[in-house]
Coordinates of N, CA, C and O in Angstrom, one line a residue:
M242 N 65.2 -19.7 35.7 CA 65.9 -20.9 35.8 C 65.0 -22.0 36.1 O 64.0 -21.9 36.9
T243 N 65.2 -23.2 35.5 CA 64.4 -24.3 35.8 C 65.1 -25.1 36.9 O 66.4 -25.0 37.1
V244 N 64.4 -25.9 37.7 CA 64.9 -26.7 38.8 C 64.5 -28.1 38.5 O 63.3 -28.4 38.4
F245 N 65.5 -29.0 38.3 CA 65.3 -30.4 37.9 C 64.4 -30.4 36.6 O 63.6 -31.3 36.5
G246 N 64.6 -29.4 35.8 CA 63.8 -29.4 34.6 C 62.4 -28.8 34.7 O 61.7 -28.6 33.7
Y247 N 62.0 -28.4 35.9 CA 60.7 -27.8 36.1 C 60.7 -26.3 36.1 O 61.6 -25.8 36.7
D248 N 59.8 -25.7 35.5 CA 59.7 -24.2 35.5 C 58.8 -23.9 36.7 O 57.7 -24.2 36.8
D249 N 59.4 -23.2 37.6 CA 58.8 -22.9 38.9 C 58.2 -21.5 38.9 O 57.9 -20.8 39.9
A250 N 57.9 -20.9 37.7 CA 57.5 -19.5 37.5 C 56.2 -19.3 38.2 O 55.9 -18.2 38.7
G251 N 55.3 -20.3 38.3 CA 54.0 -20.1 39.0 C 54.2 -19.9 40.5 O 53.2 -19.4 41.2
H252 N 55.3 -20.2 41.0 CA 55.6 -20.1 42.5 C 56.6 -19.0 42.7 O 57.4 -19.1 43.7
G253 N 56.7 -18.0 41.9 CA 57.7 -17.0 42.0 C 59.0 -17.2 41.2 O 59.7 -16.3 40.9
G254 N 59.3 -18.5 40.9 CA 60.4 -18.8 40.0 C 61.7 -18.7 40.7 O 61.8 -18.3 41.9
H255 N 62.7 -19.0 40.0 CA 64.1 -18.9 40.4 C 64.9 -18.0 39.4 O 64.8 -18.3 38.2
A256 N 65.6 -17.0 39.9 CA 66.3 -16.2 39.0 C 67.8 -16.4 39.2 O 68.2 -16.9 40.2
E257 N 68.5 -16.0 38.2 CA 70.0 -16.0 38.3 C 70.4 -14.5 38.3 O 70.1 -13.7 37.4
L258 N 71.0 -14.1 39.4 CA 71.5 -12.7 39.5 C 73.0 -12.6 39.6 O 73.6 -13.5 40.1
A259 N 73.5 -11.6 39.0 CA 74.9 -11.3 39.1 C 75.1 -9.9 39.6 O 74.5 -8.9 39.0
F260 N 75.9 -9.7 40.6 CA 76.2 -8.4 41.2 C 77.7 -8.1 40.9 O 78.5 -8.9 41.3
R261 N 77.9 -6.9 40.3 CA 79.3 -6.5 40.0 C 79.4 -5.1 40.4 O 78.6 -4.2 40.1
D262 N 80.5 -4.8 41.1 CA 80.8 -3.4 41.5 C 79.6 -2.8 42.2 O 79.3 -1.6 42.0
V263 N 79.0 -3.5 43.1 CA 77.8 -3.0 43.9 C 78.3 -2.4 45.2 O 79.1 -3.0 45.9
R264 N 77.8 -1.2 45.5 CA 78.1 -0.5 46.8 C 76.8 -0.2 47.4 O 75.9 0.3 46.8
V265 N 76.7 -0.4 48.7 CA 75.5 0.0 49.5 C 75.9 1.2 50.3 O 76.8 1.1 51.1
P266 N 75.2 2.3 50.2 CA 75.5 3.5 51.0 C 75.3 3.1 52.5 O 74.4 2.3 52.9
A267 N 76.1 3.7 53.4 CA 76.1 3.4 54.8 C 74.7 3.7 55.3 O 74.2 3.0 56.2
S268 N 74.0 4.7 54.8 CA 72.7 5.0 55.3 C 71.6 3.9 55.0 O 70.5 3.9 55.6
N269 N 72.0 3.0 54.1 CA 71.0 1.9 53.7 C 71.3 0.6 54.4 O 70.6 -0.4 54.2
L270 N 72.4 0.6 55.2 CA 72.7 -0.7 55.9 C 71.6 -1.0 57.0 O 71.1 -0.1 57.7
I271 N 71.2 -2.2 57.1 CA 70.2 -2.7 58.0 C 70.8 -2.8 59.4 O 70.2 -2.5 60.4
A272 N 72.0 -3.3 59.4 CA 72.8 -3.5 60.7 C 74.2 -3.0 60.5 O 74.4 -2.3 59.5
G273 N 75.1 -3.5 61.3 CA 76.5 -3.1 61.1 C 77.1 -3.7 59.9 O 76.7 -4.8 59.4
E274 N 78.2 -3.1 59.4 CA 78.9 -3.6 58.3 C 79.4 -5.0 58.6 O 79.9 -5.3 59.7
G275 N 79.2 -6.0 57.7 CA 79.7 -7.3 57.9 C 78.7 -8.2 58.7 O 79.0 -9.4 59.0
E276 N 77.6 -7.7 59.1 CA 76.6 -8.5 59.9 C 75.5 -9.1 59.0 O 74.5 -9.7 59.5
G277 N 75.6 -9.0 57.7 CA 74.6 -9.5 56.8 C 74.4 -11.0 57.0 O 73.2 -11.5 56.9
F278 N 75.5 -11.8 57.1 CA 75.3 -13.2 57.3 C 74.5 -13.6 58.5 O 73.7 -14.4 58.5
A279 N 74.8 -12.9 59.6 CA 74.1 -13.1 60.9 C 72.6 -12.8 60.7 O 71.7 -13.6 61.2
I280 N 72.3 -11.8 60.0 CA 70.9 -11.4 59.7 C 70.2 -12.5 58.9 O 69.1 -12.9 59.2
A281 N 70.9 -13.0 57.9 CA 70.4 -14.0 57.0 C 70.1 -15.3 57.8 O 69.1 -16.0 57.7
Q282 N 71.1 -15.6 58.7 CA 71.0 -16.9 59.5 C 69.8 -16.8 60.4 O 69.1 -17.8 60.7
A283 N 69.5 -15.6 61.0 CA 68.4 -15.4 61.9 C 67.1 -15.7 61.3 O 66.2 -16.2 62.0
R284 N 66.9 -15.5 60.0 CA 65.6 -15.7 59.4 C 65.5 -17.2 58.8 O 64.5 -17.6 58.5
L285 N 66.7 -17.9 58.8 CA 66.6 -19.2 58.2 C 65.9 -20.2 59.1 O 65.3 -21.1 58.6
G286 N 66.1 -20.1 60.4 CA 65.4 -21.1 61.3 C 63.9 -21.2 61.1 O 63.4 -22.2 60.8
P287 N 63.2 -20.0 61.2 CA 61.8 -20.1 61.0 C 61.4 -20.5 59.5 O 60.5 -21.2 59.3
G288 N 62.3 -20.1 58.6 CA 62.0 -20.5 57.2 C 62.2 -22.0 57.0 O 61.4 -22.6 56.3
R289 N 63.2 -22.6 57.7 CA 63.4 -24.0 57.6 C 62.2 -24.8 58.2 O 61.8 -25.8 57.7
I290 N 61.7 -24.3 59.3 CA 60.5 -24.9 59.9 C 59.3 -24.9 58.9 O 58.6 -25.9 58.8
H291 N 59.2 -23.7 58.3 CA 58.1 -23.6 57.3 C 58.2 -24.6 56.2 O 57.3 -25.3 55.8
H292 N 59.5 -24.7 55.6 CA 59.7 -25.7 54.6 C 59.4 -27.1 55.0 O 58.8 -27.9 54.3
C293 N 59.8 -27.4 56.2 CA 59.6 -28.8 56.8 C 58.1 -29.1 57.0 O 57.6 -30.2 56.7
M294 N 57.4 -28.1 57.5 CA 55.9 -28.3 57.7 C 55.2 -28.5 56.3 O 54.4 -29.4 56.2
R295 N 55.6 -27.8 55.3 CA 55.1 -27.9 54.0 C 55.4 -29.3 53.5 O 54.6 -30.0 52.8
L296 N 56.6 -29.8 53.7 CA 57.0 -31.1 53.2 C 56.2 -32.2 53.9 O 55.9 -33.3 53.3
V297 N 55.9 -32.0 55.2 CA 55.1 -33.0 55.9 C 53.7 -33.1 55.2 O 53.1 -34.2 55.0
G298 N 53.1 -32.0 54.9 CA 51.9 -32.0 54.2 C 52.0 -32.7 52.8 O 51.1 -33.4 52.4
L299 N 53.1 -32.5 52.2 CA 53.3 -33.1 50.9 C 53.5 -34.6 51.1 O 52.9 -35.4 50.3
A300 N 54.1 -35.1 52.2 CA 54.3 -36.5 52.5 C 52.9 -37.1 52.7 O 52.6 -38.2 52.3
E301 N 52.0 -36.4 53.4 CA 50.7 -36.9 53.7 C 49.9 -37.1 52.4 O 49.2 -38.1 52.2
R302 N 50.1 -36.2 51.5 CA 49.4 -36.3 50.1 C 50.0 -37.5 49.4 O 49.3 -38.2 48.7
A303 N 51.3 -37.7 49.4 CA 52.0 -38.8 48.8 C 51.5 -40.1 49.3 O 51.2 -41.1 48.6
L304 N 51.3 -40.2 50.7 CA 50.9 -41.4 51.3 C 49.4 -41.7 50.9 O 49.0 -42.8 50.6
E305 N 48.6 -40.6 50.8 CA 47.2 -40.8 50.3 C 47.2 -41.3 48.9 O 46.4 -42.3 48.6
L306 N 48.0 -40.8 48.0 CA 48.0 -41.2 46.6 C 48.5 -42.7 46.6 O 48.0 -43.5 45.8
M307 N 49.5 -43.0 47.4 CA 50.0 -44.4 47.4 C 48.9 -45.4 47.9 O 48.7 -46.4 47.3
C308 N 48.2 -45.0 48.9 CA 47.1 -45.9 49.4 C 46.0 -46.0 48.4 O 45.5 -47.1 48.1
R309 N 45.6 -44.9 47.8 CA 44.6 -45.0 46.7 C 45.0 -45.9 45.5 O 44.3 -46.7 45.0
R310 N 46.3 -45.7 45.2 CA 46.8 -46.5 44.1 C 46.9 -48.0 44.5 O 46.6 -48.9 43.7
A311 N 47.3 -48.3 45.7 CA 47.4 -49.6 46.2 C 46.1 -50.4 46.2 O 46.0 -51.6 46.0
L312 N 45.0 -49.6 46.5 CA 43.7 -50.2 46.5 C 43.1 -50.4 45.1 O 42.3 -51.3 44.9
S313 N 43.5 -49.5 44.1 CA 42.9 -49.6 42.8 C 43.7 -50.4 41.8 O 43.2 -50.8 40.8
R314 N 45.0 -50.6 42.0 CA 45.9 -51.2 41.0 C 46.0 -52.7 41.3 O 46.3 -53.1 42.4
V315 N 45.9 -53.5 40.3 CA 46.1 -55.0 40.4 C 47.4 -55.3 39.7 O 47.6 -54.9 38.6
A316 N 48.2 -56.1 40.4 CA 49.4 -56.7 39.8 C 49.6 -58.1 40.3 O 49.3 -58.4 41.5
F317 N 50.0 -59.0 39.4 CA 50.2 -60.4 39.8 C 48.9 -61.0 40.3 O 48.9 -61.8 41.3
G318 N 47.8 -60.6 39.8 CA 46.5 -61.1 40.1 C 45.8 -60.7 41.4 O 44.8 -61.2 41.8
R319 N 46.4 -59.6 42.1 CA 45.8 -59.1 43.3 C 46.1 -57.7 43.5 O 47.1 -57.2 42.9
P320 N 45.3 -56.9 44.2 CA 45.6 -55.5 44.4 C 46.9 -55.3 45.1 O 47.4 -56.1 45.9
L321 N 47.6 -54.2 44.8 CA 48.9 -53.9 45.4 C 48.7 -53.8 47.0 O 49.6 -54.2 47.7
A322 N 47.5 -53.4 47.4 CA 47.2 -53.3 48.8 C 47.3 -54.7 49.6 O 47.5 -54.7 50.8
D323 N 47.2 -55.8 48.8 CA 47.3 -57.1 49.4 C 48.7 -57.6 49.4 O 49.0 -58.8 49.8
Q324 N 49.7 -56.8 48.9 CA 51.1 -57.3 48.8 C 51.9 -56.7 49.9 O 51.8 -55.5 50.2
G325 N 52.6 -57.6 50.6 CA 53.4 -57.3 51.8 C 54.3 -56.1 51.7 O 54.3 -55.2 52.6
V326 N 55.0 -56.0 50.6 CA 56.0 -54.9 50.5 C 55.3 -53.6 50.4 O 55.8 -52.6 51.0
V327 N 54.2 -53.5 49.7 CA 53.5 -52.3 49.6 C 52.9 -51.9 51.0 O 52.9 -50.7 51.4
R328 N 52.4 -52.9 51.7 CA 51.9 -52.6 53.1 C 53.0 -52.1 53.9 O 52.8 -51.2 54.8
D329 N 54.2 -52.6 53.8 CA 55.3 -52.2 54.5 C 55.6 -50.7 54.2 O 55.9 -49.9 55.1
W330 N 55.6 -50.4 52.9 CA 55.8 -49.0 52.5 C 54.8 -48.0 53.2 O 55.2 -47.0 53.7
I331 N 53.6 -48.5 53.2 CA 52.5 -47.6 53.7 C 52.7 -47.5 55.2 O 52.6 -46.3 55.8
A332 N 52.9 -48.6 55.9 CA 53.1 -48.5 57.4 C 54.4 -47.6 57.7 O 54.3 -46.8 58.6
E333 N 55.5 -47.9 57.0 CA 56.7 -47.2 57.3 C 56.5 -45.7 57.0 O 57.1 -44.8 57.7
S334 N 55.8 -45.4 56.0 CA 55.5 -44.0 55.6 C 54.8 -43.3 56.8 O 55.1 -42.1 57.2
R335 N 53.8 -43.9 57.3 CA 53.0 -43.3 58.4 C 53.9 -43.1 59.6 O 53.9 -42.0 60.3
V336 N 54.8 -44.1 60.0 CA 55.7 -44.0 61.1 C 56.6 -42.8 60.9 O 56.8 -41.9 61.8
R337 N 57.2 -42.7 59.7 CA 58.2 -41.6 59.4 C 57.5 -40.2 59.4 O 58.1 -39.3 59.9
I338 N 56.3 -40.1 58.9 CA 55.6 -38.9 59.0 C 55.4 -38.4 60.4 O 55.6 -37.3 60.8
E339 N 54.9 -39.3 61.3 CA 54.7 -39.0 62.7 C 56.0 -38.6 63.4 O 56.0 -37.7 64.2
Q340 N 57.1 -39.3 63.1 CA 58.4 -38.9 63.7 C 58.8 -37.5 63.3 O 59.2 -36.7 64.1
L341 N 58.6 -37.1 62.0 CA 58.9 -35.8 61.5 C 58.0 -34.8 62.2 O 58.5 -33.7 62.6
R342 N 56.7 -35.1 62.3 CA 55.8 -34.1 63.0 C 56.3 -33.8 64.4 O 56.3 -32.6 64.8
L343 N 56.7 -34.8 65.1 CA 57.1 -34.6 66.5 C 58.4 -33.8 66.6 O 58.5 -32.9 67.4
L344 N 59.4 -34.1 65.7 CA 60.6 -33.3 65.7 C 60.4 -31.9 65.3 O 60.9 -30.9 65.9
I345 N 59.5 -31.7 64.3 CA 59.2 -30.3 63.9 C 58.5 -29.5 64.9 O 58.8 -28.4 65.2
L346 N 57.5 -30.2 65.6 CA 56.8 -29.6 66.7 C 57.7 -29.2 67.8 O 57.6 -28.1 68.4
K347 N 58.6 -30.1 68.2 CA 59.6 -29.8 69.2 C 60.5 -28.6 68.8 O 60.7 -27.7 69.7
T348 N 60.9 -28.5 67.6 CA 61.7 -27.4 67.1 C 61.0 -26.1 67.2 O 61.5 -25.1 67.6
A349 N 59.7 -26.1 66.7 CA 58.9 -24.9 66.8 C 58.7 -24.4 68.2 O 58.8 -23.2 68.5
W350 N 58.5 -25.4 69.1 CA 58.3 -25.1 70.5 C 59.6 -24.5 71.1 O 59.5 -23.5 71.8
L351 N 60.7 -25.0 70.8 CA 62.0 -24.5 71.3 C 62.2 -23.1 70.7 O 62.7 -22.2 71.5
M352 N 61.9 -22.9 69.5 CA 62.1 -21.5 68.9 C 61.2 -20.5 69.7 O 61.7 -19.4 69.9
D353 N 60.0 -20.9 70.0 CA 59.1 -20.1 70.7 C 59.6 -19.8 72.2 O 59.3 -18.7 72.7
T354 N 60.2 -20.8 72.8 CA 60.5 -20.7 74.2 C 62.0 -20.3 74.5 O 62.2 -19.6 75.5
V355 N 62.9 -20.7 73.7 CA 64.3 -20.4 73.9 C 65.0 -19.7 72.8 O 66.2 -19.3 72.8
G356 N 64.3 -19.5 71.7 CA 64.8 -18.7 70.5 C 65.6 -19.5 69.5 O 65.9 -20.7 69.7
N357 N 66.1 -18.8 68.5 CA 66.8 -19.5 67.4 C 68.0 -20.2 67.9 O 68.3 -21.4 67.5
Q358 N 68.8 -19.6 68.7 CA 70.1 -20.2 69.1 C 69.8 -21.5 70.0 O 70.5 -22.5 69.8
G359 N 68.8 -21.4 70.8 CA 68.4 -22.5 71.7 C 67.9 -23.7 70.9 O 67.9 -24.8 71.4
A360 N 67.4 -23.4 69.7 CA 66.8 -24.5 68.9 C 67.7 -24.9 67.7 O 67.3 -25.6 66.8
H361 N 68.9 -24.4 67.8 CA 69.8 -24.6 66.6 C 70.0 -26.0 66.2 O 69.9 -26.4 65.1
T362 N 70.2 -26.9 67.2 CA 70.5 -28.3 66.9 C 69.2 -28.9 66.2 O 69.3 -29.6 65.2
E363 N 68.1 -28.6 66.8 CA 66.8 -29.2 66.3 C 66.5 -28.6 64.9 O 66.0 -29.4 64.0
V364 N 66.8 -27.3 64.7 CA 66.6 -26.8 63.3 C 67.4 -27.5 62.3 O 66.9 -27.9 61.2
Q365 N 68.7 -27.8 62.7 CA 69.5 -28.5 61.7 C 69.0 -29.9 61.5 O 69.0 -30.5 60.4
A366 N 68.5 -30.5 62.6 CA 68.0 -31.9 62.5 C 66.8 -32.0 61.6 O 66.8 -32.9 60.7
I367 N 65.9 -31.1 61.7 CA 64.7 -31.1 60.8 C 65.1 -30.8 59.4 O 64.6 -31.4 58.4
K368 N 66.1 -29.9 59.2 CA 66.6 -29.6 57.9 C 67.2 -30.8 57.2 O 67.0 -30.9 56.0
V369 N 67.8 -31.7 57.9 CA 68.4 -32.9 57.3 C 67.4 -34.0 57.2 O 67.3 -34.6 56.2
A370 N 66.6 -34.2 58.3 CA 65.7 -35.4 58.3 C 64.5 -35.2 57.4 O 64.1 -36.2 56.8
T371 N 63.9 -34.0 57.4 CA 62.6 -33.9 56.7 C 62.7 -34.2 55.2 O 62.0 -35.0 54.6
P372 N 63.6 -33.4 54.4 CA 63.6 -33.7 53.0 C 64.0 -35.2 52.6 O 63.4 -35.8 51.7
A373 N 65.0 -35.7 53.4 CA 65.4 -37.1 53.1 C 64.3 -38.1 53.4 O 64.1 -39.0 52.6
T374 N 63.6 -37.9 54.4 CA 62.4 -38.8 54.8 C 61.3 -38.7 53.8 O 60.8 -39.7 53.3
V375 N 61.0 -37.4 53.4 CA 59.9 -37.2 52.5 C 60.3 -37.8 51.1 O 59.5 -38.3 50.4
E376 N 61.6 -37.6 50.8 CA 62.1 -38.2 49.5 C 61.8 -39.7 49.5 O 61.4 -40.3 48.5
W377 N 62.1 -40.4 50.6 CA 61.9 -41.8 50.7 C 60.4 -42.2 50.5 O 60.1 -43.1 49.8
I378 N 59.5 -41.4 51.2 CA 58.1 -41.7 51.0 C 57.6 -41.4 49.6 O 56.9 -42.2 49.0
L379 N 58.1 -40.4 49.0 CA 57.8 -40.1 47.6 C 58.3 -41.2 46.7 O 57.6 -41.6 45.7
D380 N 59.5 -41.7 47.0 CA 60.0 -42.8 46.1 C 59.1 -44.0 46.2 O 58.8 -44.6 45.2
K381 N 58.6 -44.3 47.4 CA 57.7 -45.5 47.5 C 56.4 -45.2 46.8 O 55.8 -46.1 46.2
A382 N 55.9 -44.0 46.9 CA 54.6 -43.6 46.2 C 54.8 -43.7 44.7 O 53.9 -44.2 44.0
I383 N 56.0 -43.3 44.2 CA 56.3 -43.4 42.8 C 56.3 -44.9 42.4 O 55.7 -45.3 41.4
Q384 N 57.0 -45.7 43.2 CA 57.0 -47.1 42.9 C 55.6 -47.8 42.8 O 55.4 -48.5 41.9
A385 N 54.8 -47.4 43.7 CA 53.4 -47.9 43.7 C 52.6 -47.5 42.4 O 51.7 -48.2 42.0
H386 N 53.0 -46.4 41.9 CA 52.4 -45.9 40.6 C 53.0 -46.4 39.4 O 52.5 -46.2 38.3
G387 N 54.2 -47.0 39.5 CA 54.9 -47.5 38.3 C 55.3 -46.4 37.4 O 55.6 -45.3 37.9
A388 N 55.3 -46.6 36.1 CA 55.8 -45.5 35.2 C 54.9 -44.3 35.3 O 55.4 -43.2 35.1
A389 N 53.6 -44.5 35.7 CA 52.8 -43.3 35.8 C 53.3 -42.4 36.9 O 53.0 -41.1 36.9
G390 N 54.0 -42.9 37.9 CA 54.5 -42.1 39.0 C 55.6 -41.1 38.6 O 55.8 -40.1 39.3
V391 N 56.2 -41.3 37.5 CA 57.2 -40.3 37.0 C 56.7 -39.5 35.8 O 57.4 -38.7 35.2
S392 N 55.4 -39.6 35.5 CA 54.8 -38.9 34.4 C 54.1 -37.7 35.0 O 53.9 -37.5 36.2
Q393 N 53.5 -36.9 34.0 CA 52.8 -35.7 34.4 C 51.4 -36.0 34.8 O 50.6 -35.2 35.3
D394 N 51.0 -37.3 34.8 CA 49.6 -37.7 35.2 C 49.4 -37.6 36.7 O 48.3 -37.6 37.2
F395 N 50.5 -37.7 37.4 CA 50.5 -37.5 38.9 C 51.6 -36.5 39.3 O 52.5 -36.3 38.6
P396 N 51.4 -35.9 40.5 CA 52.3 -34.8 40.9 C 53.6 -35.4 41.6 O 54.4 -34.6 42.0
L397 N 53.7 -36.7 41.7 CA 54.8 -37.3 42.5 C 56.2 -36.9 42.0 O 57.1 -36.6 42.8
A398 N 56.5 -36.9 40.7 CA 57.8 -36.6 40.2 C 58.2 -35.1 40.5 O 59.3 -34.8 41.0
R399 N 57.2 -34.2 40.4 CA 57.5 -32.8 40.7 C 57.7 -32.7 42.2 O 58.7 -32.0 42.6
W400 N 57.0 -33.4 43.0 CA 57.1 -33.3 44.4 C 58.5 -33.9 44.8 O 59.2 -33.3 45.7
Y401 N 58.9 -34.9 44.2 CA 60.2 -35.5 44.5 C 61.3 -34.5 44.2 O 62.2 -34.4 45.0
A402 N 61.2 -33.9 43.0 CA 62.2 -32.9 42.7 C 62.2 -31.7 43.7 O 63.3 -31.2 44.1
S403 N 61.1 -31.4 44.2 CA 61.0 -30.3 45.2 C 61.6 -30.7 46.5 O 62.4 -30.0 47.1
A404 N 61.3 -31.9 47.0 CA 61.9 -32.4 48.2 C 63.4 -32.5 48.1 O 64.2 -32.2 49.0
R405 N 63.9 -33.0 46.9 CA 65.3 -33.2 46.7 C 66.0 -31.8 46.7 O 67.1 -31.7 47.3
T406 N 65.4 -30.8 46.2 CA 65.9 -29.5 46.1 C 66.2 -28.9 47.5 O 67.1 -28.2 47.8
L407 N 65.3 -29.3 48.5 CA 65.4 -28.7 49.8 C 66.6 -29.3 50.6 O 67.0 -28.8 51.6
R408 N 67.2 -30.4 50.0 CA 68.4 -30.9 50.6 C 69.6 -30.0 50.3 O 70.7 -30.2 50.8
L409 N 69.4 -29.1 49.4 CA 70.4 -28.1 49.0 C 70.1 -26.7 49.5 O 71.0 -25.9 49.8
A410 N 68.8 -26.3 49.6 CA 68.4 -25.0 49.9 C 68.9 -24.7 51.4 O 68.8 -25.6 52.2
D411 N 69.3 -23.5 51.6 CA 69.7 -23.0 53.0 C 70.9 -23.8 53.5 O 71.0 -24.0 54.7
G412 N 71.7 -24.4 52.6 CA 72.9 -25.1 53.0 C 72.7 -26.6 52.8 O 71.6 -27.1 53.1
P413 N 73.7 -27.3 52.3 CA 73.6 -28.7 52.0 C 73.6 -29.5 53.3 O 74.0 -29.1 54.3
D414 N 73.0 -30.7 53.2 CA 72.9 -31.6 54.3 C 74.2 -31.8 55.0 O 74.3 -31.8 56.3
E415 N 75.3 -32.0 54.2 CA 76.6 -32.2 54.8 C 77.0 -31.1 55.8 O 77.6 -31.4 56.8
A416 N 76.8 -29.9 55.4 CA 77.2 -28.8 56.3 C 76.4 -28.8 57.6 O 77.0 -28.6 58.7
H417 N 75.1 -29.2 57.5 CA 74.3 -29.2 58.7 C 74.7 -30.4 59.6 O 74.8 -30.3 60.8
K418 N 75.0 -31.5 59.0 CA 75.5 -32.7 59.7 C 76.8 -32.4 60.4 O 77.0 -32.8 61.5
N419 N 77.7 -31.8 59.7 CA 79.0 -31.4 60.3 C 78.8 -30.5 61.5 O 79.4 -30.8 62.6
S420 N 78.0 -29.5 61.4 CA 77.7 -28.6 62.5 C 77.0 -29.4 63.7 O 77.4 -29.2 64.9
L421 N 76.1 -30.2 63.4 CA 75.4 -31.0 64.4 C 76.4 -31.9 65.1 O 76.4 -32.0 66.4
A422 N 77.3 -32.6 64.4 CA 78.3 -33.5 65.0 C 79.2 -32.7 65.9 O 79.6 -33.1 67.0
K423 N 79.7 -31.5 65.5 CA 80.5 -30.7 66.3 C 79.9 -30.3 67.6 O 80.5 -30.4 68.7
R424 N 78.6 -29.9 67.6 CA 77.9 -29.6 68.8 C 77.7 -30.8 69.7 O 77.8 -30.7 70.9
E425 N 77.5 -31.9 69.1 CA 77.3 -33.1 69.9 C 78.6 -33.5 70.6 O 78.7 -33.9 71.7
L426 N 79.7 -33.4 69.8 CA 81.1 -33.8 70.3 C 81.5 -32.8 71.4 O 82.1 -33.2 72.4
A427 N 81.1 -31.5 71.3 CA 81.4 -30.5 72.3 C 80.9 -30.8 73.7 O 81.5 -30.5 74.7
K428 N 79.8 -31.5 73.7 CA 79.2 -31.9 75.0 C 80.1 -32.8 75.8 O 80.2 -32.8 77.0
Y429 N 80.8 -33.6 75.0 CA 81.7 -34.6 75.7 C 83.1 -34.1 75.8 O 83.8 -34.6 76.7
R430 N 83.5 -33.2 75.0 CA 84.9 -32.6 75.2 C 85.0 -31.7 76.4 O 86.0 -31.6 77.0
A431 N 83.9 -31.1 76.8 CA 83.9 -30.2 77.9 C 84.0 -31.0 79.3 O 84.3 -30.4 80.3
R432 N 83.8 -32.3 79.2 CA 83.8 -33.0 80.5 C 85.2 -33.3 80.9 O 86.1 -33.6 80.3

């Protein structure tokens, strides 16, 4: 299966599987019957942190490409780096990357100290915030590159597709926001 038109075969790829009339012998069950969802959820927290850390690295690379392009490209008689809007993108990208780093670090620390359940809110927060923020940074890097930013000459379009895909993986943003809001509201309902 392609994702946003990209063949991801070099990274393990994506397959389409269909299960029909499948039975698992009781001796092959990992946990109790009906506990599969809980097992899957338990592994998602660390996996989400991993995805988010990788996206921060990707954002760093996008910011680097944006800075290099801003210094080398001339538009309207001066380098992009001398234009206020591009400087704003660069500054805002740095701020957003550092915010993500801190939220991800806090989440990892909580998982280490209080476990998956204790870090539930933060795991959902990074799952929502990181892909959307990195998408924004990539969008600005693409803008700085012009038409070349969406071509195969730079990795930005592929990275953008990858970041966008993570807003669907392990559950859509809307589901995580809904759960986050319920937890937040519960703090005030209990009073």
